[in-house]
Coordinates of C-alpha atoms in Angstrom, one line a residue:
M20 CA 135.7 -20.0 -75.5
R21 CA 133.6 -17.0 -75.4
V22 CA 133.0 -17.1 -79.0
M23 CA 131.9 -20.7 -79.0
H24 CA 129.8 -20.1 -75.9
G25 CA 128.2 -17.2 -77.6
R26 CA 127.5 -19.2 -80.7
S27 CA 126.1 -22.2 -78.9
T28 CA 123.9 -20.0 -76.9
G29 CA 122.5 -18.3 -80.0
A30 CA 122.1 -21.6 -81.8
G31 CA 120.3 -23.0 -78.8
R32 CA 117.9 -20.1 -78.7
V33 CA 117.2 -20.6 -82.4
V34 CA 116.8 -24.3 -82.0
G35 CA 114.6 -23.8 -78.9
K36 CA 112.4 -21.4 -80.8
R37 CA 112.0 -23.8 -83.6
V38 CA 111.2 -26.6 -81.3
L39 CA 108.7 -24.5 -79.4
G40 CA 107.2 -23.3 -82.8
T41 CA 106.9 -26.8 -84.0
L42 CA 105.2 -28.0 -80.8
G43 CA 102.9 -25.1 -80.9
A44 CA 101.9 -25.8 -84.5
V45 CA 101.2 -29.5 -83.5
A46 CA 99.2 -28.4 -80.6
L47 CA 97.2 -25.9 -82.7
T48 CA 96.6 -28.5 -85.3
A49 CA 95.3 -31.0 -82.7
S50 CA 93.1 -28.3 -81.2
L51 CA 91.6 -27.5 -84.6
L52 CA 91.0 -31.2 -85.4
A53 CA 89.3 -31.6 -82.0
A54 CA 87.1 -28.6 -82.7
C55 CA 86.1 -30.0 -86.1
A56 CA 85.3 -33.3 -84.6
Q57 CA 82.5 -31.8 -82.6
D58 CA 80.5 -30.9 -85.8
E59 CA 80.7 -34.4 -87.2
P60 CA 78.0 -36.9 -86.4
P61 CA 79.0 -39.9 -84.3
A62 CA 79.9 -43.0 -86.1
D63 CA 76.9 -44.9 -84.6
A64 CA 73.8 -42.8 -85.2
G65 CA 71.8 -44.9 -82.8
A66 CA 74.3 -44.7 -79.9
T67 CA 73.8 -42.2 -77.1
S68 CA 76.5 -40.5 -75.2
S69 CA 76.8 -41.0 -71.5
S70 CA 78.1 -37.5 -71.0
P71 CA 75.7 -34.6 -71.2
A72 CA 76.0 -32.2 -74.1
P73 CA 77.6 -28.9 -73.5
E74 CA 75.2 -26.3 -72.2
E75 CA 76.2 -23.8 -74.9
S76 CA 77.3 -25.4 -78.2
S77 CA 77.8 -23.7 -81.4
P78 CA 74.6 -23.7 -83.6
S79 CA 74.4 -26.4 -86.2
T80 CA 74.7 -25.6 -89.8
D81 CA 71.4 -27.5 -90.4
P82 CA 68.5 -25.4 -89.0
G83 CA 66.4 -28.6 -88.2
A84 CA 69.3 -30.6 -86.7
G85 CA 68.3 -32.3 -83.5
E86 CA 64.5 -31.9 -84.2
S87 CA 64.0 -33.4 -87.7
E88 CA 63.9 -36.9 -86.3
E89 CA 61.1 -36.1 -83.7
P90 CA 57.6 -36.9 -85.1
G91 CA 55.2 -34.2 -85.9
Q92 CA 57.5 -31.3 -85.3
S93 CA 58.5 -30.3 -88.8
E94 CA 57.3 -27.1 -90.2
P95 CA 54.0 -27.2 -92.0
S96 CA 54.3 -27.7 -95.7
A97 CA 52.6 -25.5 -98.3
E98 CA 50.0 -28.2 -98.8
G99 CA 48.6 -27.7 -95.3
G100 CA 48.9 -29.7 -92.1
D101 CA 45.6 -30.8 -90.4
D102 CA 43.8 -30.9 -93.8
D103 CA 46.0 -33.9 -94.8
A104 CA 45.6 -35.7 -91.5
G105 CA 43.6 -38.9 -91.6
D106 CA 44.5 -39.7 -95.2
G107 CA 47.6 -41.8 -94.4
S108 CA 50.2 -39.0 -94.5
D109 CA 53.8 -39.6 -93.3
S110 CA 53.5 -37.2 -90.4
T111 CA 51.8 -39.9 -88.2
D112 CA 52.5 -43.2 -89.8
E113 CA 56.4 -43.3 -89.9
P114 CA 58.2 -43.7 -86.6
S115 CA 61.2 -41.4 -85.9
A116 CA 64.7 -42.6 -86.3
E117 CA 65.5 -41.7 -82.7
P118 CA 62.9 -42.0 -79.9
S119 CA 62.2 -38.7 -78.3
E120 CA 62.6 -38.2 -74.6
E121 CA 60.3 -35.1 -74.6
P122 CA 56.6 -36.0 -74.2
S123 CA 55.6 -32.7 -75.9
V124 CA 56.6 -34.0 -79.3
E125 CA 54.8 -37.4 -79.0
P126 CA 51.7 -37.9 -81.2
S127 CA 48.6 -36.4 -79.6
V128 CA 46.1 -38.7 -78.0
E129 CA 43.2 -36.2 -78.2
P130 CA 40.4 -36.8 -80.7
S131 CA 41.1 -35.1 -84.0
D132 CA 40.3 -35.3 -87.7
S133 CA 43.3 -37.5 -88.3
A134 CA 44.5 -40.5 -86.2
G135 CA 41.9 -43.2 -85.7
D136 CA 39.3 -41.8 -88.2
D137 CA 40.6 -43.8 -91.1
E138 CA 39.2 -47.0 -89.7
Q139 CA 35.7 -45.6 -89.4
P140 CA 33.6 -45.9 -92.6
G141 CA 32.5 -42.7 -94.2
K142 CA 35.3 -40.6 -92.8
G143 CA 38.9 -39.8 -93.5
D144 CA 38.4 -38.2 -96.9
G145 CA 35.5 -35.9 -96.0
S146 CA 33.2 -37.3 -98.8
R147 CA 31.1 -40.2 -97.5
G148 CA 31.1 -38.8 -94.0
D149 CA 29.0 -35.8 -95.2
E150 CA 26.5 -38.1 -96.8
H151 CA 25.9 -40.4 -93.9
S152 CA 26.8 -38.6 -90.7
D153 CA 25.4 -35.1 -90.6
G154 CA 22.7 -35.4 -93.2
K155 CA 23.5 -32.0 -94.9
N156 CA 23.8 -33.4 -98.4
D157 CA 20.4 -35.0 -98.7
G158 CA 18.4 -32.0 -97.5
N159 CA 15.9 -33.8 -95.3
G160 CA 17.9 -34.4 -92.2
K161 CA 17.9 -38.2 -92.6
G162 CA 21.4 -38.5 -94.1
N163 CA 20.6 -42.0 -95.4
G164 CA 20.7 -41.4 -99.1
E165 CA 17.2 -42.9 -99.5
D166 CA 14.7 -41.6 -102.0
K167 CA 12.9 -38.6 -100.7
K168 CA 9.4 -39.9 -101.0
D169 CA 8.2 -37.1 -98.7
D170 CA 9.0 -34.6 -101.4
E171 CA 6.7 -36.1 -103.8
P172 CA 3.1 -34.9 -103.7
E173 CA 0.7 -37.5 -102.3
T174 CA -2.8 -38.1 -103.6
P175 CA -5.2 -36.7 -101.0
D176 CA -7.7 -38.9 -99.2
Y177 CA -10.5 -36.7 -100.5
I178 CA -11.8 -35.5 -103.9
E179 CA -12.5 -31.8 -104.4
Y180 CA -13.3 -29.3 -107.1
G181 CA -10.7 -29.1 -109.8
E182 CA -9.4 -32.6 -109.7
T183 CA -9.2 -34.6 -112.9
S184 CA -8.6 -38.3 -112.3
E185 CA -10.0 -41.8 -112.8
R186 CA -11.5 -41.8 -109.4
V187 CA -13.5 -38.6 -110.2
G188 CA -14.8 -40.5 -113.2
D189 CA -15.8 -43.4 -111.0
L190 CA -17.6 -41.0 -108.6
Q191 CA -19.4 -39.3 -111.5
Q192 CA -20.6 -42.6 -112.8
R193 CA -21.8 -43.7 -109.4
L194 CA -23.7 -40.4 -108.8
Q195 CA -25.3 -40.7 -112.3
D196 CA -26.3 -44.3 -111.6
L197 CA -28.0 -43.2 -108.4
G198 CA -30.0 -40.5 -110.2
Y199 CA -28.0 -37.4 -109.3
L200 CA -28.0 -34.9 -112.2
L201 CA -24.9 -35.3 -114.2
T202 CA -25.0 -35.0 -118.0
S203 CA -21.5 -36.4 -118.6
V204 CA -18.8 -38.6 -117.1
D205 CA -15.5 -37.1 -118.0
G206 CA -13.3 -37.5 -115.0
S207 CA -13.1 -33.8 -114.3
Y208 CA -14.5 -32.3 -111.1
G209 CA -16.3 -29.2 -112.4
G210 CA -19.4 -27.2 -111.5
E211 CA -21.9 -29.9 -112.5
T212 CA -20.1 -32.5 -110.4
Q213 CA -20.1 -30.2 -107.5
Q214 CA -23.8 -29.6 -107.8
A215 CA -24.3 -33.4 -107.7
V216 CA -22.1 -33.8 -104.7
F217 CA -24.0 -31.0 -102.9
A218 CA -27.2 -32.9 -103.6
L219 CA -25.7 -36.2 -102.3
Q220 CA -24.5 -34.5 -99.1
K221 CA -27.9 -32.9 -98.6
A222 CA -29.7 -36.3 -99.1
G223 CA -27.4 -37.9 -96.6
G224 CA -27.6 -35.1 -94.0
L225 CA -23.9 -34.4 -94.4
Y226 CA -21.9 -31.2 -94.2
R227 CA -22.4 -29.4 -97.5
D228 CA -18.9 -28.5 -98.7
G229 CA -18.7 -30.3 -102.0
V230 CA -15.6 -32.2 -100.8
V231 CA -15.8 -36.0 -101.1
G232 CA -14.3 -37.3 -98.0
D233 CA -14.9 -40.6 -96.2
A234 CA -18.5 -39.8 -95.2
T235 CA -19.6 -38.5 -98.6
Q236 CA -17.9 -41.4 -100.4
A237 CA -19.6 -43.8 -98.0
A238 CA -23.0 -42.2 -98.9
A239 CA -22.3 -42.7 -102.5
D240 CA -21.2 -46.3 -102.0
D241 CA -24.2 -47.0 -99.8
G242 CA -26.6 -45.6 -102.5
V243 CA -28.1 -42.8 -100.4
V244 CA -31.0 -41.2 -102.2
P245 CA -34.0 -39.2 -101.0
Q246 CA -37.5 -40.7 -101.1
A247 CA -40.5 -39.3 -103.0
Q248 CA -43.4 -37.8 -101.1
T249 CA -45.9 -38.5 -103.9
S250 CA -46.9 -41.8 -105.3
S251 CA -48.5 -41.3 -108.7
G252 CA -48.1 -39.2 -111.8
K253 CA -45.2 -37.0 -112.9
V254 CA -44.5 -34.6 -110.1
L255 CA -41.9 -31.9 -109.5
E256 CA -41.2 -32.2 -105.8
I257 CA -39.3 -29.4 -103.9
D258 CA -37.8 -30.3 -100.5
I259 CA -37.2 -27.0 -98.7
D260 CA -35.6 -28.6 -95.7
R261 CA -32.9 -30.4 -97.7
Q262 CA -32.8 -27.8 -100.5
L263 CA -33.5 -30.4 -103.3
V264 CA -35.6 -30.7 -106.4
L265 CA -36.8 -34.2 -107.3
A266 CA -38.2 -35.3 -110.6
V267 CA -40.7 -38.0 -109.5
E268 CA -42.6 -40.5 -111.7
D269 CA -45.2 -42.7 -110.0
G270 CA -43.5 -42.5 -106.6
Q271 CA -40.0 -43.1 -108.0
V272 CA -37.3 -40.5 -107.9
V273 CA -35.7 -40.3 -111.4
K274 CA -33.5 -37.3 -110.9
I275 CA -32.1 -35.5 -107.9
I276 CA -31.1 -31.9 -108.3
N277 CA -29.3 -29.4 -106.0
A278 CA -31.5 -26.3 -105.3
S279 CA -31.5 -23.0 -103.4
S280 CA -34.7 -21.4 -102.3
G281 CA -35.7 -18.2 -100.5
N282 CA -33.4 -17.2 -97.7
G283 CA -36.1 -15.7 -95.4
E284 CA -34.6 -12.2 -95.4
T285 CA -36.4 -9.0 -96.3
Y286 CA -35.5 -6.9 -99.4
E287 CA -36.5 -3.8 -101.2
A288 CA -37.8 -3.8 -104.8
K289 CA -39.4 -0.8 -106.6
G290 CA -40.2 0.9 -103.3
N291 CA -41.8 -2.0 -101.6
T292 CA -40.5 -4.4 -99.0
Y293 CA -40.7 -8.2 -99.5
T294 CA -39.7 -11.3 -97.7
A295 CA -37.5 -13.9 -99.5
Y296 CA -39.9 -16.7 -98.9
T297 CA -40.7 -19.9 -100.9
P298 CA -44.3 -21.0 -100.0
R299 CA -45.1 -24.6 -99.2
G300 CA -48.0 -26.5 -100.7
S301 CA -49.3 -28.1 -103.8
F302 CA -49.1 -26.2 -107.0
A303 CA -48.8 -26.7 -110.7
V304 CA -46.8 -25.1 -113.5
Y305 CA -49.0 -22.4 -115.0
R306 CA -46.5 -20.4 -117.1
E307 CA -43.1 -21.0 -118.6
E308 CA -40.6 -18.9 -120.5
N309 CA -38.3 -20.7 -122.8
R310 CA -35.6 -18.0 -122.7
M311 CA -33.6 -15.8 -120.4
Y312 CA -36.2 -14.0 -118.5
S313 CA -35.7 -10.7 -116.6
S314 CA -37.6 -10.3 -113.3
S315 CA -40.4 -7.8 -113.3
L316 CA -39.1 -6.6 -109.9
E317 CA -35.6 -6.1 -111.4
L318 CA -34.2 -8.8 -109.1
G319 CA -32.1 -10.4 -111.9
D320 CA -32.4 -12.9 -114.8
M321 CA -33.9 -16.3 -114.7
W322 CA -33.0 -19.1 -117.2
R323 CA -36.1 -20.8 -118.7
P324 CA -38.4 -20.4 -115.7
K325 CA -41.4 -22.4 -114.9
F326 CA -43.8 -20.5 -112.7
F327 CA -46.0 -22.4 -110.3
T328 CA -47.4 -19.6 -108.0
G329 CA -47.4 -15.9 -108.4
G330 CA -43.9 -14.7 -109.4
I331 CA -42.3 -17.8 -107.9
A332 CA -40.7 -20.2 -110.4
V333 CA -38.2 -23.0 -110.7
H334 CA -35.5 -21.5 -113.0
G335 CA -31.9 -22.0 -114.0
S336 CA -29.1 -19.9 -112.5
S337 CA -25.4 -19.6 -112.7
S338 CA -25.2 -19.4 -108.9
V339 CA -26.7 -22.3 -106.9
P340 CA -25.1 -22.5 -103.5
A341 CA -25.7 -25.3 -101.0
F342 CA -27.9 -23.1 -98.8
P343 CA -31.0 -20.9 -99.3
A344 CA -30.0 -17.7 -101.2
S345 CA -32.8 -16.6 -103.5
H346 CA -35.6 -14.0 -103.2
G347 CA -38.2 -16.8 -103.2
C348 CA -37.8 -18.7 -106.4
V349 CA -36.2 -22.1 -106.5
R350 CA -32.8 -22.0 -108.2
V351 CA -31.3 -25.0 -110.0
S352 CA -28.3 -25.1 -112.3
N353 CA -28.7 -24.1 -116.0
S354 CA -27.9 -27.7 -117.1
A355 CA -30.5 -29.0 -114.7
M356 CA -33.1 -26.6 -116.1
N357 CA -32.2 -27.7 -119.6
W358 CA -32.8 -31.3 -118.6
I359 CA -36.2 -30.5 -117.1
W360 CA -37.2 -28.7 -120.3
D361 CA -35.6 -30.8 -122.9
T362 CA -35.6 -34.3 -121.5
W363 CA -38.1 -34.7 -118.7
G364 CA -40.7 -32.2 -120.0
A365 CA -42.7 -30.6 -117.0
P366 CA -45.1 -28.8 -119.3
S367 CA -47.8 -26.5 -118.0
G368 CA -50.1 -28.3 -115.7
T369 CA -47.3 -30.5 -114.2
P370 CA -47.9 -30.8 -110.4
V371 CA -45.4 -29.0 -108.1
V372 CA -45.3 -30.1 -104.5
V373 CA -43.3 -28.0 -102.0
Y374 CA -42.7 -29.3 -98.5

Protein backbone atom coordinates (compact mmCIF):
# COMPACT_ATOMS: atom_id res chain seq x y z
CA MET A 1 0.00 0.00 0.00
CA ARG A 2 2.74 2.37 0.75
CA VAL A 3 4.44 1.64 -2.48
CA MET A 4 1.34 2.20 -4.49
CA HIS A 5 0.59 5.35 -2.50
CA GLY A 6 4.03 6.58 -3.13
CA ARG A 7 3.84 5.85 -6.80
CA SER A 8 0.44 7.45 -7.25
CA THR A 9 1.59 10.49 -5.43
CA GLY A 10 4.61 10.84 -7.65
CA ALA A 11 2.63 10.27 -10.79
CA GLY A 12 0.10 12.78 -9.66
CA ARG A 13 2.79 15.34 -9.17
CA VAL A 14 4.18 14.66 -12.60
CA VAL A 15 0.76 14.79 -14.18
CA GLY A 16 -0.07 17.96 -12.27
CA LYS A 17 3.10 19.58 -13.44
CA ARG A 18 2.36 18.63 -17.01
CA VAL A 19 -1.21 19.96 -16.76
CA LEU A 20 -0.01 23.18 -15.20
CA GLY A 21 2.70 23.45 -17.83
CA THR A 22 0.23 22.94 -20.63
CA LEU A 23 -2.21 25.50 -19.20
CA GLY A 24 0.62 27.95 -18.78
CA ALA A 25 1.70 27.53 -22.36
CA VAL A 26 -1.87 28.03 -23.54
CA ALA A 27 -2.20 31.14 -21.41
CA LEU A 28 1.12 32.46 -22.65
CA THR A 29 0.15 31.84 -26.26
CA ALA A 30 -3.15 33.62 -25.74
CA SER A 31 -1.38 36.54 -24.13
CA LEU A 32 1.04 36.80 -27.02
CA LEU A 33 -1.75 36.66 -29.56
CA ALA A 34 -3.60 39.40 -27.71
CA ALA A 35 -0.48 41.58 -27.68
CA CYS A 36 0.05 41.11 -31.44
CA ALA A 37 -3.57 41.94 -32.07
CA GLN A 38 -3.00 45.49 -30.78
CA ASP A 39 -0.54 46.30 -33.63
CA GLU A 40 -2.91 45.19 -36.39
CA PRO A 41 -5.33 47.73 -37.91
CA PRO A 42 -9.02 47.17 -37.23
CA ALA A 43 -10.97 45.28 -39.80
CA ASP A 44 -13.08 48.38 -40.59
CA ALA A 45 -10.73 51.35 -41.21
CA GLY A 46 -13.56 53.85 -40.97
CA ALA A 47 -14.96 52.54 -37.67
CA THR A 48 -14.08 54.29 -34.44
CA SER A 49 -13.69 52.63 -31.10
CA SER A 50 -15.90 53.68 -28.23
CA SER A 51 -13.19 52.98 -25.72
CA PRO A 52 -10.36 55.48 -25.35
CA ALA A 53 -6.94 54.51 -26.53
CA PRO A 54 -4.39 53.58 -23.88
CA GLU A 55 -2.55 56.59 -22.52
CA GLU A 56 0.79 54.93 -23.17
CA SER A 57 0.91 52.58 -26.10
CA SER A 58 3.92 51.21 -27.80
CA PRO A 59 5.17 53.37 -30.68
CA SER A 60 4.07 52.32 -34.11
CA THR A 61 6.50 50.84 -36.55
CA ASP A 62 5.31 53.49 -39.09
CA PRO A 63 6.68 56.95 -38.09
CA GLY A 64 3.69 58.70 -39.72
CA ALA A 65 0.99 56.42 -38.37
CA GLY A 66 -1.97 58.26 -36.94
CA GLU A 67 -0.96 61.52 -38.73
CA SER A 68 -0.62 60.62 -42.39
CA GLU A 69 -4.37 60.84 -42.96
CA GLU A 70 -4.62 64.37 -41.57
CA PRO A 71 -4.41 67.04 -44.34
CA GLY A 72 -1.47 69.37 -44.58
CA GLN A 73 0.61 67.72 -41.86
CA SER A 74 3.03 65.65 -43.90
CA GLU A 75 6.63 66.70 -43.90
CA PRO A 76 7.61 69.10 -46.68
CA SER A 77 8.97 67.39 -49.72
CA ALA A 78 12.21 68.25 -51.48
CA GLU A 79 10.23 70.26 -54.05
CA GLY A 80 9.12 72.81 -51.48
CA GLY A 81 5.85 73.47 -49.75
CA ASP A 82 4.38 76.99 -50.13
CA ASP A 83 6.00 77.42 -53.56
CA ASP A 84 3.68 74.76 -54.95
CA ALA A 85 0.56 76.10 -53.29
CA GLY A 86 -2.01 77.51 -55.60
CA ASP A 87 -1.12 75.29 -58.55
CA GLY A 88 -3.53 72.45 -57.78
CA SER A 89 -1.22 70.37 -55.55
CA ASP A 90 -2.54 67.38 -53.59
CA SER A 91 -1.87 68.98 -50.22
CA THR A 92 -5.11 70.99 -50.33
CA ASP A 93 -7.34 69.39 -52.95
CA GLU A 94 -7.65 65.76 -51.60
CA PRO A 95 -9.70 65.16 -48.44
CA SER A 96 -8.22 62.94 -45.72
CA ALA A 97 -9.37 59.36 -45.33
CA GLU A 98 -10.34 60.02 -41.73
CA PRO A 99 -11.72 63.37 -40.57
CA SER A 100 -9.56 65.02 -37.97
CA GLU A 101 -10.91 66.07 -34.63
CA GLU A 102 -8.06 68.53 -34.04
CA PRO A 103 -8.73 72.02 -35.47
CA SER A 104 -5.02 72.73 -35.69
CA VAL A 105 -4.61 70.43 -38.67
CA GLU A 106 -7.55 71.76 -40.69
CA PRO A 107 -6.74 73.79 -43.82
CA SER A 108 -5.95 77.40 -42.92
CA VAL A 109 -8.52 80.08 -43.72
CA GLU A 110 -6.01 82.93 -43.68
CA PRO A 111 -5.16 84.59 -47.04
CA SER A 112 -2.16 83.00 -48.65
CA ASP A 113 -0.57 82.39 -52.01
CA SER A 114 -2.41 79.09 -52.43
CA ALA A 115 -6.09 78.41 -51.77
CA GLY A 116 -8.51 80.73 -53.52
CA ASP A 117 -5.92 82.33 -55.81
CA ASP A 118 -6.35 79.88 -58.67
CA GLU A 119 -9.75 81.29 -59.53
CA GLN A 120 -8.36 84.82 -59.94
CA PRO A 121 -6.95 85.55 -63.42
CA GLY A 122 -3.30 86.41 -63.60
CA LYS A 123 -2.36 84.59 -60.40
CA GLY A 124 -1.54 81.09 -59.28
CA ASP A 125 1.50 80.50 -61.48
CA GLY A 126 3.25 83.79 -60.79
CA SER A 127 3.58 84.76 -64.44
CA ARG A 128 0.61 86.83 -65.57
CA GLY A 129 0.17 88.26 -62.12
CA ASP A 130 3.49 90.14 -62.43
CA GLU A 131 2.45 91.63 -65.73
CA HIS A 132 -0.94 92.87 -64.69
CA SER A 133 -0.93 93.39 -60.95
CA ASP A 134 2.15 95.20 -59.72
CA GLY A 135 3.39 96.74 -62.99
CA LYS A 136 7.03 95.77 -62.45
CA ASN A 137 7.50 94.09 -65.80
CA ASP A 138 6.44 96.95 -68.05
CA GLY A 139 8.70 99.58 -66.44
CA ASN A 140 6.22 102.45 -66.45
CA GLY A 141 4.06 101.66 -63.43
CA LYS A 142 0.96 101.02 -65.52
CA GLY A 143 1.08 97.24 -65.61
CA ASN A 144 -1.31 97.07 -68.56
CA GLY A 145 1.02 95.76 -71.24
CA GLU A 146 0.18 98.63 -73.58
CA ASP A 147 2.70 100.23 -75.90
CA LYS A 148 4.80 102.76 -74.05
CA LYS A 149 4.11 105.79 -76.20
CA ASP A 150 5.52 108.04 -73.50
CA ASP A 151 8.96 106.55 -74.14
CA GLU A 152 8.94 107.71 -77.75
CA PRO A 153 10.21 111.25 -78.34
CA GLU A 154 7.43 113.60 -79.37
CA THR A 155 7.80 116.34 -81.96
CA PRO A 156 7.98 119.63 -80.04
CA ASP A 157 5.41 122.33 -80.62
CA TYR A 158 8.16 124.74 -81.64
CA ILE A 159 10.91 124.89 -84.24
CA GLU A 160 14.42 125.77 -83.20
CA TYR A 161 17.97 125.84 -84.45
CA GLY A 162 19.28 122.47 -85.64
CA GLU A 163 16.01 120.88 -86.72
CA THR A 164 15.74 119.32 -90.14
CA SER A 165 12.21 118.57 -91.23
CA GLU A 166 9.51 119.27 -93.74
CA ARG A 167 7.97 121.90 -91.53
CA VAL A 168 11.29 123.77 -91.45
CA GLY A 169 11.18 123.78 -95.24
CA ASP A 170 7.64 125.15 -95.13
CA LEU A 171 8.77 127.88 -92.75
CA GLN A 172 11.73 128.76 -94.95
CA GLN A 173 9.51 129.00 -98.00
CA ARG A 174 7.06 131.23 -96.17
CA LEU A 175 9.80 133.55 -94.93
CA GLN A 176 11.32 133.74 -98.40
CA ASP A 177 7.95 134.58 -99.92
CA LEU A 178 7.49 137.41 -97.42
CA GLY A 179 10.86 138.91 -98.35
CA TYR A 180 13.01 137.80 -95.43
CA LEU A 181 16.53 137.02 -96.62
CA LEU A 182 16.91 133.30 -97.30
CA THR A 183 19.00 132.11 -100.21
CA SER A 184 17.81 128.48 -100.11
CA VAL A 185 14.96 126.30 -98.90
CA ASP A 186 16.54 123.05 -97.73
CA GLY A 187 14.48 122.04 -94.67
CA SER A 188 17.44 122.55 -92.34
CA TYR A 189 17.30 125.19 -89.63
CA GLY A 190 20.76 126.73 -89.79
CA GLY A 191 22.33 130.14 -89.32
CA GLU A 192 20.66 131.80 -92.31
CA THR A 193 17.22 130.59 -91.21
CA GLN A 194 17.90 131.87 -87.72
CA GLN A 195 18.77 135.32 -89.11
CA ALA A 196 15.46 135.36 -91.00
CA VAL A 197 13.54 134.31 -87.89
CA PHE A 198 15.25 137.06 -85.88
CA ALA A 199 14.14 139.55 -88.51
CA LEU A 200 10.55 138.26 -88.42
CA GLN A 201 10.43 138.49 -84.64
CA LYS A 202 11.80 142.02 -84.74
CA ALA A 203 9.26 143.06 -87.35
CA GLY A 204 6.45 141.63 -85.24
CA GLY A 205 7.70 143.10 -81.97
CA LEU A 206 8.19 139.60 -80.55
CA TYR A 207 10.78 138.14 -78.22
CA ARG A 208 13.97 137.66 -80.22
CA ASP A 209 15.12 134.14 -79.45
CA GLY A 210 15.07 132.50 -82.88
CA VAL A 211 12.57 129.89 -81.67
CA VAL A 212 9.45 129.53 -83.77
CA GLY A 213 6.64 129.09 -81.29
CA ASP A 214 2.97 129.92 -81.64
CA ALA A 215 3.44 133.70 -81.80
CA THR A 216 6.29 133.59 -84.32
CA GLN A 217 4.46 131.06 -86.47
CA ALA A 218 1.35 133.24 -86.34
CA ALA A 219 3.42 136.23 -87.47
CA ALA A 220 4.67 134.22 -90.44
CA ASP A 221 1.18 132.98 -91.26
CA ASP A 222 -0.24 136.49 -90.99
CA GLY A 223 2.46 137.89 -93.28
CA VAL A 224 4.05 140.34 -90.85
CA VAL A 225 6.53 142.59 -92.67
CA PRO A 226 7.91 146.08 -91.89
CA GLN A 227 6.84 149.09 -93.91
CA ALA A 228 9.24 151.32 -95.83
CA GLN A 229 9.86 154.91 -94.76
CA THR A 230 10.80 156.12 -98.23
CA SER A 231 8.58 156.22 -101.28
CA SER A 232 10.83 156.56 -104.32
CA GLY A 233 14.07 155.24 -105.69
CA LYS A 234 16.34 152.48 -104.51
CA VAL A 235 17.09 153.07 -100.86
CA LEU A 236 18.90 151.17 -98.15
CA GLU A 237 16.86 151.80 -95.01
CA ILE A 238 18.27 151.05 -91.53
CA ASP A 239 15.74 150.74 -88.70
CA ILE A 240 17.74 151.25 -85.48
CA ASP A 241 14.79 150.65 -83.17
CA ARG A 242 13.98 147.24 -84.64
CA GLN A 243 17.55 146.44 -85.72
CA LEU A 244 16.65 145.75 -89.35
CA VAL A 245 18.05 146.61 -92.76
CA LEU A 246 15.49 147.00 -95.55
CA ALA A 247 16.18 147.01 -99.28
CA VAL A 248 13.48 149.30 -100.62
CA GLU A 249 12.47 150.06 -104.20
CA ASP A 250 9.95 152.81 -104.81
CA GLY A 251 8.43 152.44 -101.37
CA GLN A 252 8.25 148.64 -101.55
CA VAL A 253 10.32 146.46 -99.24
CA VAL A 254 11.98 143.81 -101.38
CA LYS A 255 14.27 142.30 -98.74
CA ILE A 256 14.25 142.24 -94.92
CA ILE A 257 17.60 141.62 -93.22
CA ASN A 258 18.50 141.08 -89.58
CA ALA A 259 21.03 143.67 -88.35
CA SER A 260 23.04 144.73 -85.31
CA SER A 261 24.13 148.34 -84.84
CA GLY A 262 26.17 150.26 -82.24
CA ASN A 263 25.52 149.21 -78.66
CA GLY A 264 25.99 152.69 -77.16
CA GLU A 265 28.93 151.73 -74.97
CA THR A 266 32.33 153.43 -74.83
CA TYR A 267 35.50 151.71 -75.98
CA GLU A 268 39.22 152.41 -76.35
CA ALA A 269 40.97 152.32 -79.72
CA LYS A 270 44.58 153.51 -80.37
CA GLY A 271 44.63 155.58 -77.22
CA ASN A 272 41.33 157.32 -77.83
CA THR A 273 37.89 156.83 -76.32
CA TYR A 274 34.90 156.39 -78.59
CA THR A 275 31.21 155.70 -78.23
CA ALA A 276 29.66 152.78 -80.11
CA TYR A 277 27.04 154.90 -81.82
CA THR A 278 25.26 154.59 -85.17
CA PRO A 279 24.15 158.05 -86.33
CA ARG A 280 20.67 158.61 -87.67
CA GLY A 281 19.93 160.62 -90.77
CA SER A 282 20.04 160.54 -94.54
CA PHE A 283 23.29 159.45 -96.11
CA ALA A 284 24.62 157.75 -99.24
CA VAL A 285 27.17 155.08 -100.03
CA TYR A 286 30.41 156.93 -100.73
CA ARG A 287 32.98 154.11 -100.53
CA GLU A 288 32.89 150.35 -100.87
CA GLU A 289 35.46 147.60 -100.45
CA ASN A 290 34.80 144.36 -102.27
CA ARG A 291 36.95 142.27 -99.93
CA MET A 292 37.59 141.44 -96.32
CA TYR A 293 38.53 144.81 -94.93
CA SER A 294 40.39 145.41 -91.67
CA SER A 295 39.30 148.32 -89.50
CA SER A 296 41.77 151.21 -89.33
CA LEU A 297 41.05 151.37 -85.59
CA GLU A 298 41.96 147.69 -85.27
CA LEU A 299 38.41 146.82 -84.24
CA GLY A 300 38.17 143.76 -86.45
CA ASP A 301 37.43 142.72 -90.01
CA MET A 302 34.47 143.74 -92.16
CA TRP A 303 33.19 141.71 -95.09
CA ARG A 304 32.61 143.79 -98.26
CA PRO A 305 31.74 147.03 -96.44
CA LYS A 306 29.77 149.91 -97.94
CA PHE A 307 30.61 153.11 -96.05
CA PHE A 308 27.93 155.77 -95.82
CA THR A 309 29.35 158.24 -93.23
CA GLY A 310 32.87 158.56 -91.80
CA GLY A 311 34.11 155.13 -90.73
CA ILE A 312 30.54 153.78 -90.40
CA ALA A 313 29.52 151.13 -92.93
CA VAL A 314 27.07 148.38 -93.64
CA HIS A 315 29.18 145.21 -93.74
CA GLY A 316 29.04 141.47 -93.46
CA SER A 317 29.94 139.65 -90.24
CA SER A 318 29.97 136.13 -88.91
CA SER A 319 28.34 137.35 -85.70
CA VAL A 320 25.02 139.16 -86.00
CA PRO A 321 23.04 138.81 -82.79
CA ALA A 322 19.45 139.93 -82.30
CA PHE A 323 20.53 142.99 -80.29
CA PRO A 324 22.93 145.97 -80.78
CA ALA A 325 26.52 144.72 -80.48
CA SER A 326 28.80 146.68 -82.84
CA HIS A 327 31.16 149.61 -82.44
CA GLY A 328 28.88 151.76 -84.62
CA CYS A 329 28.76 149.99 -87.97
CA VAL A 330 25.69 148.06 -89.09
CA ARG A 331 26.35 144.34 -89.17
CA VAL A 332 24.46 141.94 -91.42
CA SER A 333 25.24 138.33 -92.26
CA ASN A 334 27.86 137.57 -94.89
CA SER A 335 25.23 136.00 -97.12
CA ALA A 336 23.09 139.15 -96.79
CA MET A 337 26.04 141.33 -97.74
CA ASN A 338 26.70 139.11 -100.74
CA TRP A 339 23.09 139.56 -101.83
CA ILE A 340 23.40 143.36 -101.51
CA TRP A 341 26.55 143.35 -103.59
CA ASP A 342 25.80 140.68 -106.17
CA THR A 343 22.05 140.75 -106.59
CA TRP A 344 20.62 144.05 -105.47
CA GLY A 345 23.60 146.30 -106.24
CA ALA A 346 23.69 149.39 -103.94
CA PRO A 347 26.59 151.01 -105.74
CA SER A 348 28.19 154.22 -104.62
CA GLY A 349 25.61 156.96 -104.43
CA THR A 350 22.82 154.71 -103.22
CA PRO A 351 20.80 156.55 -100.55
CA VAL A 352 21.09 155.23 -96.98
CA VAL A 353 18.41 156.36 -94.54
CA VAL A 354 18.92 155.64 -90.86
CA TYR A 355 16.02 156.12 -88.43
